[in-house]
Tab-separated table of C-alpha atoms in Angstrom:
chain	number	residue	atom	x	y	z
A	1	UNK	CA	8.995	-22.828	24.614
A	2	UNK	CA	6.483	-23.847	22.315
A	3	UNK	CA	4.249	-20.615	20.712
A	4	UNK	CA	0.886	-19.937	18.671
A	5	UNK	CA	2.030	-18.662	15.263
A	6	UNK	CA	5.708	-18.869	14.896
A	7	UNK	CA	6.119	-22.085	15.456
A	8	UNK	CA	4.216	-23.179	12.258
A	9	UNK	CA	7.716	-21.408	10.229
A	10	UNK	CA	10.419	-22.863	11.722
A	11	UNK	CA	12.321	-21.125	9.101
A	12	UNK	CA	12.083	-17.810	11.078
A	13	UNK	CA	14.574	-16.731	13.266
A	14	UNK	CA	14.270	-15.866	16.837
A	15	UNK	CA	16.611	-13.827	17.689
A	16	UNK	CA	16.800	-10.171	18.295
A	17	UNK	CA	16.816	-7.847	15.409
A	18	UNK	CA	19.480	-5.559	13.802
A	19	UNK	CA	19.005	-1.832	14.137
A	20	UNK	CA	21.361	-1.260	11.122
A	21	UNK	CA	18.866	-1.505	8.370
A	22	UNK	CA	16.479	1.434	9.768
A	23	UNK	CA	19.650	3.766	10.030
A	24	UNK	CA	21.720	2.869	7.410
A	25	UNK	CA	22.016	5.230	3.905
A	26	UNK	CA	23.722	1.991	2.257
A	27	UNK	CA	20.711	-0.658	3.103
A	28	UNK	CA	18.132	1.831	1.682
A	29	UNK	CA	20.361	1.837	-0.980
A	30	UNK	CA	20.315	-1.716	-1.402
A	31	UNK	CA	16.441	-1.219	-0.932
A	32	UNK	CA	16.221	1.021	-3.854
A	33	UNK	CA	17.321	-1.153	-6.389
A	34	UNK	CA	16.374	-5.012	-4.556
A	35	UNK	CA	12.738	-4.449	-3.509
A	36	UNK	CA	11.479	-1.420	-5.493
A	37	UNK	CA	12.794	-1.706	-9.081
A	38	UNK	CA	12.120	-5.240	-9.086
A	39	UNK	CA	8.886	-5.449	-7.161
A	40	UNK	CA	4.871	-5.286	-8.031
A	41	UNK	CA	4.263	-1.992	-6.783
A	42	UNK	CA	0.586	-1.134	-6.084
A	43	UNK	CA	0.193	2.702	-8.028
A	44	UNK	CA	-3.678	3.020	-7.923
A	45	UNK	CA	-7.292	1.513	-8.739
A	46	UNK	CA	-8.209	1.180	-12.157
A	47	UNK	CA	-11.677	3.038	-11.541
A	48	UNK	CA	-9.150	6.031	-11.568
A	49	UNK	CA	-8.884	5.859	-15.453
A	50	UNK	CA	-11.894	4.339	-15.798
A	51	UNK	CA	-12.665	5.991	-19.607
A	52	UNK	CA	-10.037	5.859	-22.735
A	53	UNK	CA	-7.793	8.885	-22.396
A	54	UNK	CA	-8.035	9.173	-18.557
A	55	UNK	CA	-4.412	8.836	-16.904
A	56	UNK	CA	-3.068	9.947	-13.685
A	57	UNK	CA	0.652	10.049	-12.927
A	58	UNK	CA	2.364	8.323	-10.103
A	59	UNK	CA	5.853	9.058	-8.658
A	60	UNK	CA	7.864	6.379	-7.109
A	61	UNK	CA	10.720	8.976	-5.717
A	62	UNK	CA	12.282	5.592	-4.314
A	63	UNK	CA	12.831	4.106	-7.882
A	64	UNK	CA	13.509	7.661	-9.621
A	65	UNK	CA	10.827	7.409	-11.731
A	66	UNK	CA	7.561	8.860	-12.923
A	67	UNK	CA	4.482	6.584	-13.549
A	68	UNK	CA	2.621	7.103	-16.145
A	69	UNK	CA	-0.947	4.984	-16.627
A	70	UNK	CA	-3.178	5.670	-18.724
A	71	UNK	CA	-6.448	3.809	-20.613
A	72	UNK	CA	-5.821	3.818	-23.981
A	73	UNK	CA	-8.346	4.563	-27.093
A	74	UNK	CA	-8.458	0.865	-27.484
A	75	UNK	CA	-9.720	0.401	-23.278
A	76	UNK	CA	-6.247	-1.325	-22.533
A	77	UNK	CA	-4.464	-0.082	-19.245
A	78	UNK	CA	-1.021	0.464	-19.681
A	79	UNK	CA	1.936	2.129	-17.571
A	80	UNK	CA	4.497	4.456	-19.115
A	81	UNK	CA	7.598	6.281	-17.777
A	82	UNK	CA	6.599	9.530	-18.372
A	83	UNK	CA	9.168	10.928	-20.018
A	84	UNK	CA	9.942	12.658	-23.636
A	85	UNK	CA	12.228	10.421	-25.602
A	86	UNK	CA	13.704	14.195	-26.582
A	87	UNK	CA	15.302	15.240	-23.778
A	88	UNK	CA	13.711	13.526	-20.679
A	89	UNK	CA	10.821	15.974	-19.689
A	90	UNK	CA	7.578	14.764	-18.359
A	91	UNK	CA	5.035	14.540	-20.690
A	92	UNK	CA	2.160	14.817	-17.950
A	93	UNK	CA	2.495	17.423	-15.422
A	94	UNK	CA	-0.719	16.672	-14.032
A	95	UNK	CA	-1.694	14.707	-11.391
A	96	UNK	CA	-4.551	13.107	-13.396
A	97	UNK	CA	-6.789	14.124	-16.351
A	98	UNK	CA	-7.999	12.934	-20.043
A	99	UNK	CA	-6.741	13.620	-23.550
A	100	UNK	CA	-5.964	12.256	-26.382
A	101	UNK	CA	-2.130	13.268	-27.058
A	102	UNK	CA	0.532	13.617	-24.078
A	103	UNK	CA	2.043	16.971	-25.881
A	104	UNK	CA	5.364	17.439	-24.251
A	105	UNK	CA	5.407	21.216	-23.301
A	106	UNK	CA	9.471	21.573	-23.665
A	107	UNK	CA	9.917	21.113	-27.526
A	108	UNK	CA	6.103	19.628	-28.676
A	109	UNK	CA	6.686	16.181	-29.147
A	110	UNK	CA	3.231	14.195	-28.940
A	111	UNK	CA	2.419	10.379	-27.821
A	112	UNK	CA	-0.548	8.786	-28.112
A	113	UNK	CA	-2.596	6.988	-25.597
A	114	UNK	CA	-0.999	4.033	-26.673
A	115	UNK	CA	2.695	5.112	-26.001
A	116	UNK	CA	3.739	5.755	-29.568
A	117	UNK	CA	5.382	8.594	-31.178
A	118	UNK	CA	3.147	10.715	-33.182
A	119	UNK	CA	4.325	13.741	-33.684
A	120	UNK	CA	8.140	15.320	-33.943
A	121	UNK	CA	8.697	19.209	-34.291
A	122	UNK	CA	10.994	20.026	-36.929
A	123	UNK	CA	11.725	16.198	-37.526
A	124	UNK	CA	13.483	17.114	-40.724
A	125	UNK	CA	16.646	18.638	-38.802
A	126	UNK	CA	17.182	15.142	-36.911
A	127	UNK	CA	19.822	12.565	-37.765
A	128	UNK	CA	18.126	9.320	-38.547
A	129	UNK	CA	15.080	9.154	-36.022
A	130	UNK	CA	12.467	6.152	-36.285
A	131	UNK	CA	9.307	7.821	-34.357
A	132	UNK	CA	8.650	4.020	-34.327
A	133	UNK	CA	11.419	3.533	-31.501
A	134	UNK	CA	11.429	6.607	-29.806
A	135	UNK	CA	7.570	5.976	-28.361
A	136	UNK	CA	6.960	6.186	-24.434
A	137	UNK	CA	9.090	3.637	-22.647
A	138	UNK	CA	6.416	0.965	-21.613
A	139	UNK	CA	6.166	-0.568	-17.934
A	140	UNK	CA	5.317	-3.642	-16.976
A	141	UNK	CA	1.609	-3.359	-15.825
A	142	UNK	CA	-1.113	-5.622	-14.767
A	143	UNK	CA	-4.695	-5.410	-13.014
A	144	UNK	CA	-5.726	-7.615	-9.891
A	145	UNK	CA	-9.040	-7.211	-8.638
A	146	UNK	CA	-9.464	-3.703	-9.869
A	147	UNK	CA	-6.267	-2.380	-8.105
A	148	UNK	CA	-3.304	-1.068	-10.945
A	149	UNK	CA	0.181	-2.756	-10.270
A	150	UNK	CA	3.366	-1.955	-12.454
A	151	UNK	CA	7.004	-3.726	-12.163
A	152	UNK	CA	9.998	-1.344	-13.476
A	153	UNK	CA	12.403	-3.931	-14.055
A	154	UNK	CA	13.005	-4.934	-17.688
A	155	UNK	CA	11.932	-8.452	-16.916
A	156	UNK	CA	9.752	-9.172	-13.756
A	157	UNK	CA	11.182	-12.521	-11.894
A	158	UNK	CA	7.505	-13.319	-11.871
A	159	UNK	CA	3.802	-12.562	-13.351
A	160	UNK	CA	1.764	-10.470	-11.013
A	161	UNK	CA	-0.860	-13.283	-10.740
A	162	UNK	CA	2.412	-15.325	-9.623
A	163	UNK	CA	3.801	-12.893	-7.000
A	164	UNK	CA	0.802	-12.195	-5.428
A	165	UNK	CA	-0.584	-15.592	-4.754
A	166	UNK	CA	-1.521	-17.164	-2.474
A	167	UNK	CA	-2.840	-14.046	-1.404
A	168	UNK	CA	-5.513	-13.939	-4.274
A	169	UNK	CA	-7.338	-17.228	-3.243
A	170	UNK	CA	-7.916	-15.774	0.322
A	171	UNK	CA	-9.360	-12.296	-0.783
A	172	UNK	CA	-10.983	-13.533	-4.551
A	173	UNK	CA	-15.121	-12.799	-3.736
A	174	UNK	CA	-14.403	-9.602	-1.777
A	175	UNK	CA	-16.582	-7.032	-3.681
A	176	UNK	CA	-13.912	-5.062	-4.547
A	177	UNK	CA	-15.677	-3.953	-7.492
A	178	UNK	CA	-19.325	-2.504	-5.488
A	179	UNK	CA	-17.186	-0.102	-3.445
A	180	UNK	CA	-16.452	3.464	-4.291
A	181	UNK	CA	-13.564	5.520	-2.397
A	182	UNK	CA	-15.460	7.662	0.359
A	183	UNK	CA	-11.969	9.467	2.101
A	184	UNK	CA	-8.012	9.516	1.714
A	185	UNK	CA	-5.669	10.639	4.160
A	186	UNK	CA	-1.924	11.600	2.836
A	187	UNK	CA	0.991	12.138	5.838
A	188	UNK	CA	4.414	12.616	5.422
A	189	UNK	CA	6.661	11.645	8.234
A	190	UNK	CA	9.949	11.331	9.678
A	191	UNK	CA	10.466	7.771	9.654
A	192	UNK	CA	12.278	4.624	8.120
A	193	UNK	CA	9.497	3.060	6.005
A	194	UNK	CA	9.928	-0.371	7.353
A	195	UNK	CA	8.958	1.083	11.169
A	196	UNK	CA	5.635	2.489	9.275
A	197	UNK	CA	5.083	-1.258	7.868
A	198	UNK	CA	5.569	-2.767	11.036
A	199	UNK	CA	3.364	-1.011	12.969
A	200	UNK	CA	0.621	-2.740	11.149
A	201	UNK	CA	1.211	-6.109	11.300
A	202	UNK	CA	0.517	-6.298	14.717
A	203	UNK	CA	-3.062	-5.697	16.791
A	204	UNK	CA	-0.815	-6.217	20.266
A	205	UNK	CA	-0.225	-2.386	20.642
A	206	UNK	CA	-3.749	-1.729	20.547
A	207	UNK	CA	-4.673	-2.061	23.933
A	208	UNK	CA	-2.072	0.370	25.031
A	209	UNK	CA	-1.848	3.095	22.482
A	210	UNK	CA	-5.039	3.091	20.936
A	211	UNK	CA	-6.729	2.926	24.435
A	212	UNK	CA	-8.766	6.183	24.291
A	213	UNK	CA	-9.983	5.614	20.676
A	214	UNK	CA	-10.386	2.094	18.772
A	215	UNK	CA	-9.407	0.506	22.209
A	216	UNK	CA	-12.162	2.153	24.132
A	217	UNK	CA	-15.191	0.708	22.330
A	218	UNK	CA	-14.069	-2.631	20.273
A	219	UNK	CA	-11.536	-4.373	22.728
A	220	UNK	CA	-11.947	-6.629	26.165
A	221	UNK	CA	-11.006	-3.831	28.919
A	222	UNK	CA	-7.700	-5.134	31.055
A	223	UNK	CA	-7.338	-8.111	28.705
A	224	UNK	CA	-4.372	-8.810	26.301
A	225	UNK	CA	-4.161	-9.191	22.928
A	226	UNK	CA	-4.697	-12.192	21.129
A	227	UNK	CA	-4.755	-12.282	17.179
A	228	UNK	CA	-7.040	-14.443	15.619
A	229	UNK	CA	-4.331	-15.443	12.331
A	230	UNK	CA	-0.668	-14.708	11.809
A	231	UNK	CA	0.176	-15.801	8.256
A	232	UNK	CA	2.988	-15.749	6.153
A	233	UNK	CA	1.855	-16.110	2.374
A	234	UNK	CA	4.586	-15.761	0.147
A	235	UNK	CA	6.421	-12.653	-0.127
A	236	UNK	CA	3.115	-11.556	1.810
A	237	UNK	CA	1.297	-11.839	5.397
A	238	UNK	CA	-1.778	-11.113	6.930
A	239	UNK	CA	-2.768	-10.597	10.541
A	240	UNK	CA	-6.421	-11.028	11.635
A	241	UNK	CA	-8.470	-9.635	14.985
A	242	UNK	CA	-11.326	-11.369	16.293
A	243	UNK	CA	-14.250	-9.343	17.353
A	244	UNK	CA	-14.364	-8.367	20.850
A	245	UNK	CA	-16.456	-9.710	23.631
A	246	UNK	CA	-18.527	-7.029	23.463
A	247	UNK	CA	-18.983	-3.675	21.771
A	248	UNK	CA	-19.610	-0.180	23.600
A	249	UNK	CA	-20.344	2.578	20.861
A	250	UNK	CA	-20.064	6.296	21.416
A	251	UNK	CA	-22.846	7.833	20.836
A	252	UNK	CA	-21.977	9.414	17.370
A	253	UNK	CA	-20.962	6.081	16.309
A	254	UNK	CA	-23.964	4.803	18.087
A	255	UNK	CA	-26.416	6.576	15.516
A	256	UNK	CA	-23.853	6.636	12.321
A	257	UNK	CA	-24.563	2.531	12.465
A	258	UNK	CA	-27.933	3.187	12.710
A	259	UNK	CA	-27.257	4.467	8.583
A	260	UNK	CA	-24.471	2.327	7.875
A	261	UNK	CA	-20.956	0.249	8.001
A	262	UNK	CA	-19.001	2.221	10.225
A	263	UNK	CA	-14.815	1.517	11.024
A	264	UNK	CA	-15.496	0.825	14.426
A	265	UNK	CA	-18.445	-1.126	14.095
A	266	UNK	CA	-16.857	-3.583	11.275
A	267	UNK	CA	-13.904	-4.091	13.703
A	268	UNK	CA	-16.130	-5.620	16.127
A	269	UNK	CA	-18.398	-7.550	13.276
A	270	UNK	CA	-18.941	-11.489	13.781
A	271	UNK	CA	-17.381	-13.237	11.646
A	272	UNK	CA	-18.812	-15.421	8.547
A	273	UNK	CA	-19.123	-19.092	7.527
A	274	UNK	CA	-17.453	-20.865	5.092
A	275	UNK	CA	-19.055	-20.560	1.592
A	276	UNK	CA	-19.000	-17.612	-1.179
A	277	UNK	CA	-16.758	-14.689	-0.816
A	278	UNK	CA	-13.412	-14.546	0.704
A	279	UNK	CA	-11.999	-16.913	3.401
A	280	UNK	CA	-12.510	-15.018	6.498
A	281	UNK	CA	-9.722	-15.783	9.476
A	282	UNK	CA	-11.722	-12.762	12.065
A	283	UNK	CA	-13.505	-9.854	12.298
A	284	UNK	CA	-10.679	-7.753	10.567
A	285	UNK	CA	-7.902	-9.383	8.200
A	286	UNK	CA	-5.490	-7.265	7.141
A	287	UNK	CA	-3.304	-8.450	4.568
A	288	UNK	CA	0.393	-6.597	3.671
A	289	UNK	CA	1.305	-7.297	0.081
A	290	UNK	CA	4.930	-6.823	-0.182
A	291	UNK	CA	6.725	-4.775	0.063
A	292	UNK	CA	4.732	-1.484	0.846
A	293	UNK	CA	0.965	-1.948	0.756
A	294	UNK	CA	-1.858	-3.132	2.692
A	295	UNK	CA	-5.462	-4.071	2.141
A	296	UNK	CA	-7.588	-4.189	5.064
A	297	UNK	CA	-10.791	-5.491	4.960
A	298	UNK	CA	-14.105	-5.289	6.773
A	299	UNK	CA	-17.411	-6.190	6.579
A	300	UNK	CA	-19.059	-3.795	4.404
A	301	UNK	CA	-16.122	-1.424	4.545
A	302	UNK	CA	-12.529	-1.462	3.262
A	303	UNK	CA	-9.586	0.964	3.101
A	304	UNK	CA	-5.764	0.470	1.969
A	305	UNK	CA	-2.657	2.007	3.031
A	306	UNK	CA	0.025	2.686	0.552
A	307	UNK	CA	3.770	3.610	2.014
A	308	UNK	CA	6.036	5.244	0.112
A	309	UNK	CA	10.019	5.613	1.198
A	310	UNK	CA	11.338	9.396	-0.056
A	311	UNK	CA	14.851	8.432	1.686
A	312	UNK	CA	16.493	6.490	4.641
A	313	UNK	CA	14.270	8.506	7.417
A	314	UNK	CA	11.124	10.319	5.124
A	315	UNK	CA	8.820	8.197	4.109
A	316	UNK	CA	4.546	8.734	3.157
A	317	UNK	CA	1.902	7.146	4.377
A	318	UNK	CA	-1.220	7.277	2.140
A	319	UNK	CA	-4.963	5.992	3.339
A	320	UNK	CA	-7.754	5.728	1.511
A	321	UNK	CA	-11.288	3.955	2.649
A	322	UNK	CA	-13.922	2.445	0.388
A	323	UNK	CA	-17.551	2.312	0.957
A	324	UNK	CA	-20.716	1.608	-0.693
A	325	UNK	CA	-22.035	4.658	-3.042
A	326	UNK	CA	-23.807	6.890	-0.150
A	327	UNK	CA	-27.422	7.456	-1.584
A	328	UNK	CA	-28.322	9.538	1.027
A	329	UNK	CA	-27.594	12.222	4.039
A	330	UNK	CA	-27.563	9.363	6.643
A	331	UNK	CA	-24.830	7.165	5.057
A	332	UNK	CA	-23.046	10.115	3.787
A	333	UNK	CA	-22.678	11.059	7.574
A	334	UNK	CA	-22.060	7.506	8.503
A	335	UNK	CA	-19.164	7.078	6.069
A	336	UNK	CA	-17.810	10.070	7.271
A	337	UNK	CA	-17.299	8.841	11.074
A	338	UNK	CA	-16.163	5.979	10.028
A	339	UNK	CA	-13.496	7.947	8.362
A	340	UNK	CA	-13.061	10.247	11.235
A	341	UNK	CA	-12.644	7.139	13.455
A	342	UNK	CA	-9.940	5.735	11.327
A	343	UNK	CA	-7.765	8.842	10.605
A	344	UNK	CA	-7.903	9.246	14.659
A	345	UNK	CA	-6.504	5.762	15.256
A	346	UNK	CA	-4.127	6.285	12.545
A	347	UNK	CA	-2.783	9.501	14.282
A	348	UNK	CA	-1.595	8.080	17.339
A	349	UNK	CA	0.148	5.745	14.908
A	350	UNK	CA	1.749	8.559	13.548
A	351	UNK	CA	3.169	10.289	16.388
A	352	UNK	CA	4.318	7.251	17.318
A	353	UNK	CA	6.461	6.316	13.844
A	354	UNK	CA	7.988	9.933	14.195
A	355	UNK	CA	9.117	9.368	17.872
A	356	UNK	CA	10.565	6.211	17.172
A	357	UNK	CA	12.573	7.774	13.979
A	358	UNK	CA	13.859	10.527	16.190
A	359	UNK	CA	15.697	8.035	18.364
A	360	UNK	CA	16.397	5.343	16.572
A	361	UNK	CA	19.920	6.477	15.051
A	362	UNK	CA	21.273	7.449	18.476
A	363	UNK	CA	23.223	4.531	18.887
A	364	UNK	CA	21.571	3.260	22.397
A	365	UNK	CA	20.111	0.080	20.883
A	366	UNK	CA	22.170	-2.496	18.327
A	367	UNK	CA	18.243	-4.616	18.760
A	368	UNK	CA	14.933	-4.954	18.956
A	369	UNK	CA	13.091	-7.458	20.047
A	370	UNK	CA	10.405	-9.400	18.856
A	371	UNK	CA	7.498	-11.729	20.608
A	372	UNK	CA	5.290	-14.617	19.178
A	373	UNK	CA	2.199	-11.920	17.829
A	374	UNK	CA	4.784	-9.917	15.762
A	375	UNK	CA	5.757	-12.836	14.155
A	376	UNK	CA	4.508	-11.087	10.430
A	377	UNK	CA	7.121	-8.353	11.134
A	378	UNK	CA	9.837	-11.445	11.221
A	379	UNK	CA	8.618	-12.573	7.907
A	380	UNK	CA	8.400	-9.259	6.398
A	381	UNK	CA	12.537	-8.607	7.489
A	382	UNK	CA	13.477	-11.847	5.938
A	383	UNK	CA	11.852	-11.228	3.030
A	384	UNK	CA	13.511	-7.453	2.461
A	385	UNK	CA	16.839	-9.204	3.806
A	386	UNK	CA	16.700	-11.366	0.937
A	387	UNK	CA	16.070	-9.195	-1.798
A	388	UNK	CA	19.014	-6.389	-0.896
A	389	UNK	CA	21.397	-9.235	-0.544
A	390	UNK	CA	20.491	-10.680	-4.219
């Protein structure tokens, strides 16, 4: 039987997948030290320390460590783990903020924006320190269209430019940088995080349980889903939507358009030409950057989801949405449905990771299966496959 999209990777398997890596303690294991000790991990936008001395802190409870970035005096971003060469403790307790010194608060040792040792309490009673090796143990960190990536291994198999290609020639001349964060969701659920990945990476459920929200105003009543792209790029993948037939608006989101770029609205947005900006495959492309974050973007509108495993069966799912600066009441209000619409959607999603998770382990099913349109989610296995088993 020939098909749309997976027939252009022949590579891909076909047949049904295992059950045993979203119940077993031993593959998240595996996880643990295969994907997210040796991956680029997305840990925030670089507008978030966007003077010298501002930092925030980021905790990667999957890698058991604490991220530390921070713009230094000199304007260079940099990643740290944050912890005192003394005995261990954090140096930054705060979520985010601005100094000049990280003064640890167990014994008083101080580090500069930079990472270096600067100060040691009572350094005369220690046996042989060098401040100059004992500064803040540096991560490897780089900056890709605004968004802050770091690597904790202690040599990256690859540059960032490297492992994220070729996903940076499709998205390069997205205006990344003329968009300001408008909302941010945060959820914690009861779920393996690869079920909360896979959810995305297909637009077939959409129809059926998104029905009485995105469903209802940008999809083709009674008619099944179709994506417009299914790629596999790299360690990566995208999946794309075409804009419906036609487009029924509630009435809030009738007038919020009337002020600006809505969710719903940019779903159902024509698509573009060839020419400046980035290469368009539909109305929505939503690309997954491996392994555990998404950018989705819109006309006029974008928002990303970062997903972060706690253990086997816990896992967060973090959403934030990007708009132009609102100069006004109207757009204010019209960013704000937008986000409304969104978190909705993304509810039903929700429920439906934790009901999954609550079954899952009972033994009933050794596999799932998998059709053409969730051909991403086959890509997305291999590739976690082959990282636990190196």
């Amino acid at each position: 039987m020939s098909a749309l999209f997976i027939d252009r990777y022949p590579d891909l398997p076909r047949a049904p997948v295992s059950v045993e890596p979203y119940v077993s303690d031993a593959y998240f294991e595996k996880e643990r030290a295969g994907i997210f000790r040796r991956c680029w991990i997305n840990v925030g936008r670089e507008t978030d320390i966007a003077e010298p001395g501002e930092y925030f802190v980021r905790n990667i409870d999957v890698a058991g460590a604490s991220v530390l970035v921070v713009r230094g005096s000199d304007g260079i971003v940099r990643a740290f783990h944050n912890m005192c060469s003394h005995r261990g403790n954090p140096v930054a307790w705060e979520e985010r903020g601005k100094c000049r010194y990280f003064t640890c608060q167990f014994h008083g040792w101080s580090y500069d924006t930079k990472g270096a040792l600067v100060h040691v309490s009572d350094r005369e009673r220690f046996f042989g320190l060098d401040p100059a090796e004992n500064g803040l143990t540096p991560i490897h960190c780089g900056v890709w269209q605004g968004f802050v990536f770091v690597n904790l291994a202690k040599m990256p198999d690859e540059s960032l430019e490297d492992y994220l290609a070729p996903v940076t020639e499709f998205v390069d001349g997205y205006p990344f940088g003329t968009l300001v964060k408008s909302y941010g969701y945060r959820a914690v659920e009861q779920v393996n995080w690869k079920t909360l990945i896979e959810a995305q990476m297909e637009g077939w459920h959409l129809p059926y349980l998104h029905k009485n929200t995105l469903a209802k105003t940008a999809t083709d009543k009674g008619k099944r889903f179709t994506h417009a792209a299914l790629r596999c790029l790299g360690a990566h993948g995208l999946v794309s939507s075409l804009p419906p037939e036609s487009f029924n608006p509630t009435p809030v989101t009738a007038i919020s358009i009337k002020y600006g770029v809505g969710t719903f609205d940019a779903f159902a947005a024509e698509g573009e030409g060839e020419g400046k900006g980035p290469k368009w495959h539909g109305a929505f492309d939503l690309y997954h950057i491996f392994p555990n974050f998404y950018l989705g973007l819109l006309r006029g509108t974008y928002f990303t989801y970062n997903v972060w495993p706690l253990s086997r069966d816990r896992t967060v799912w973090e959403v934030t949405g990007y708009y132009p600066p609102a100069t006004n009441a109207g757009q204010v209000f019209s960013q704000a449905v937008g986000g409304v619409g969104l978190r909705d959607t993304l509810r039903e999603d929700a429920f439906t990771h934790e009901q999954i998770g609550r079954v899952i382990g009972s033994g009933a099913k050794e596999h799932f299966h998998l059709q053409d349109e969730e051909t991403v989610i086959r890509h997305f296995l291999a590739q976690v496959e082959a990282r636990v088993q190196t």
